[in-house]
């Protein structure tokens, strides 16, 4: 967009933004949604000092849809810019570079990612429920994990060409489905929301293009649905890979390289500590003793001193800000005003964000900052060779990962289900490929009708969960729909139901990309089960309405038992 167009947009939105900011400053409240005279819908949400506005004018999106997009955009920005998002001034410069061409590039990147998310949410069950779907083939998965370890991570990290880059996570995708994932020993754990965001980025970079698939895969459309998809014989060299330009849309391998991963971990820990401290000081807590506000202040002091000594040259301003903070934080309480300490805390936090930018965001957003092209090409070739024999099988498997046929014998009347392990952020569901000429749901309108039922049930389940309900069963015409959320301990014993918090309409939408609701829910439930490992699960089912209710409920329990029994697919 041109500067003139940007100015006109800013002028149009200025009254709304000024009004929101003024209300927030005067009464600590502001608009969450507005409907104009011409029925345009505006959703407003403020993250720190940044105000997000989503607009719809044709009635195709609800308040929940727009609010979900805002939170997903926030997640995308967090992933793209990392810890810089903790400092509003630095983030503004990243989102609005002075150079017009670079600014267009940044926003084009964000726009593309949001459009890719919107498409996947409408078409892909894993993005509908915001959980990762694994390709189910334990033996191949295990060999691919070993391959990622030895021939990708270790080979790259031992290469002289890697410069300061270090690969800590790597994974293989077939379309949006995860075949294998490996993390090095010194890597921090990757949250389900982060992995899902990385899958979104990979899909945006190499979108699935079914026109490029091989004739063997296209033959799926002209063959009846069968229970088994046969795989080639395993060889000791089986691995994973990314194919050339014509096939990258179908199969991809990603390796998340970072320079000095130990620096990244320490920066994250320090910034997290100063963010917590800043929040407590901002709340107006009396200064008293600093250790009363932040009990781990002695440990923070030690870690910060050690870190400043370790980072070397780019530390002068950070060291100056840290000395100022120490002088105020560890002096007599009656000699320092809380507002002065708050500002000193923010200065340290800002300097840590600048250091993070120097280490990890040296190039503008959208530009490649990763391994050398030569090293990537070498690894790419190795991976291609290892997985070439599996290409057609994997592409077929990605379409028919789980089939309903294998469940119909044990569960007559069951039409569809989605089972989600919210602890690890993974899901299992029969495939819904309504674009194919032949599917388990039949042809044409029926398949689309069932798909719409599934999408509607997920939305309804979320709305009831937002109100604190964990069980929902209802008859919908010729169908019977169920939604369950429950908790278990590590042995699979179902734990008692508790009263869940009721969320306001303007709260973060329930999901993984939109604020990690389930992670917070696990923490909430775990307060009274501190000695146990708590797990959270969801199940959504659609049955034929002629099945008696008691059989439907029993089948739901049996489906979960059947899904729980198979040997676990290795992940790490």
Steps between C-alpha positions, in 0.01 A plus 500: 500500500613854428566752781202706377268200530635424848435860604140481375443177694649657814270802457193277467581299811633790709167589672444136599854451630508831688166418661621152605826631644326785687242267655774263605703779662202665675295204624722197424237371258444523127297370205519132408263508202315763296232466231469800268183630333585314179547175700877497491634304796810626684683295764758680713759349732800654668823311571715727713535826308400344166136518390372239253187564292322238286224602257238310302239657274330215314368303799717197424685515834367513854645677805667173601654457153649849501618479861664165421681657204633779720644253751644280225665807343647582842638144520647528148672826594634339818647211302646722225655760732561299816589678824506841327121501545557566872617853417233706325738762359727241336201303371349810338823553307494137388137519388539841334852531357579845361581353161172471305607193304606319817176599674299351213706183525431463873126548463480278194661224707250548784209523257600176326535314830157619616342400168666158519366457854147596389514248215632219721242572770224449240650189341726317747375330817831548679472878461130488580572358849854648508688179571770317304405188303764227487545270202440159653784264405707433815784313330561761231455780754765352728750461218436857382565634850831316507580634155421859604735457794799350317476636147336839550563648846839342575629540144404867481629586846835332433546678166744789464252670266240559770681811631328596827175325417386200704214266414306399812167376356420326172184338368350340189154594373277342237264784417394610850552161664805431717705193413798548732638755744840516668647740757865508601588443865576866570175621343218655699170317471272615220145577610213356289398855403851573369518175301160571346615853411812358333284258300294802391818679388620190309162467329509869407848461350412181311120486465346165409433485127316182413551567128868420545443157653601185319258284295504237777358751746245632248375141451356530853208688351404205280548216751264380774589584859672205668609445854872460440755717325798279415850627561825408326735267681706673767870527439763586756563829324146636507490866592326828420530785255392802300458456127584730213296803390226294333436287807581724797132566544446141597785403727726728698769488764568799721811558715455809747864630522603760759838648590614436856194315628625527860489881463141474378396293800666735748350808333157341513534420871627847587235679297231284652625592849511875425154484337355347817681757713377785279140377527518492880653848516239630251221369723608754756634257758675674784874481462592392851760234432568410136518134601142527623385607153718245322621222737764372256677837475835366640500227235407754230786725611750214478378382159499852358855574620621171352321562169645851454851364551435222247351698209814702438514809277131599449436563870588861588147643496359186658761515774422866565125429527566203729723704733230767523238237585722338766569836662128566535384144575748430778507839670290592804127492416432854618763648266353372170156563355320199349454692173877544471558130555232417244674718240837342583343155457359601160840633391666164575221317321536729196877442487448122518255526208756701300762235572257232384442700180875524442549127540189364330334768282794650315317472168156648431193282539430293190868470412677170543714476807608143514756252372706557187335398174782257429455319832123489455541353153729225629260401777205525262660255258571246776145521629348471152691181429401343831129562466446472124360145518240617752376805314182357344410300810531805723292719271225236496532458876463874551156475337392184681694509823211361708194345332150451643481153344732366769252620768163413345507133602543585870294820499193469275328832451812707564548746213798706615715580802786729604717398795747753639773456759530859622802421718724440198284688249432207266181373339358193324208519258381314188588683181248742350609553140179622341685619188560138395257324265475203737496531880379298797219751539379444147496751216394859458267676744502235776875529560476881516198474729688281751805729482281799586354304794851433632606865471177612666543252789853624570376860519205408725724294731730801541212733583377267775852446630535877522195494731661230717330189359713191430224276357258570217258247343210586270289365216538694174245382246603150390822514700613483862799718596726481805783705645704401808798651681658313791818458702705189576810418700805332346355149543184585306275532807223753437517784752199676658325777310556847643329832443685673217537879480239678286661723238365837389398552138802721431754258649753313286316246281535139611781335309872439480616778265273754667649512848575137590170449685561130573844560649343749740214257569746223593677740735166600655394138558845402624485744795323233705697208356857618545634147557350358177568542130173635361384432145210659313300346216213590269267281295246610240270242336216495248268196494191410303198624694333155502766365739363498860659761724641247746680319216640830370647587840643149541655515153666833584668335798602198288642720223728670752610162636579375149701811420689482830608137459725503187872531553610861519649658192851618590538878495840592644 
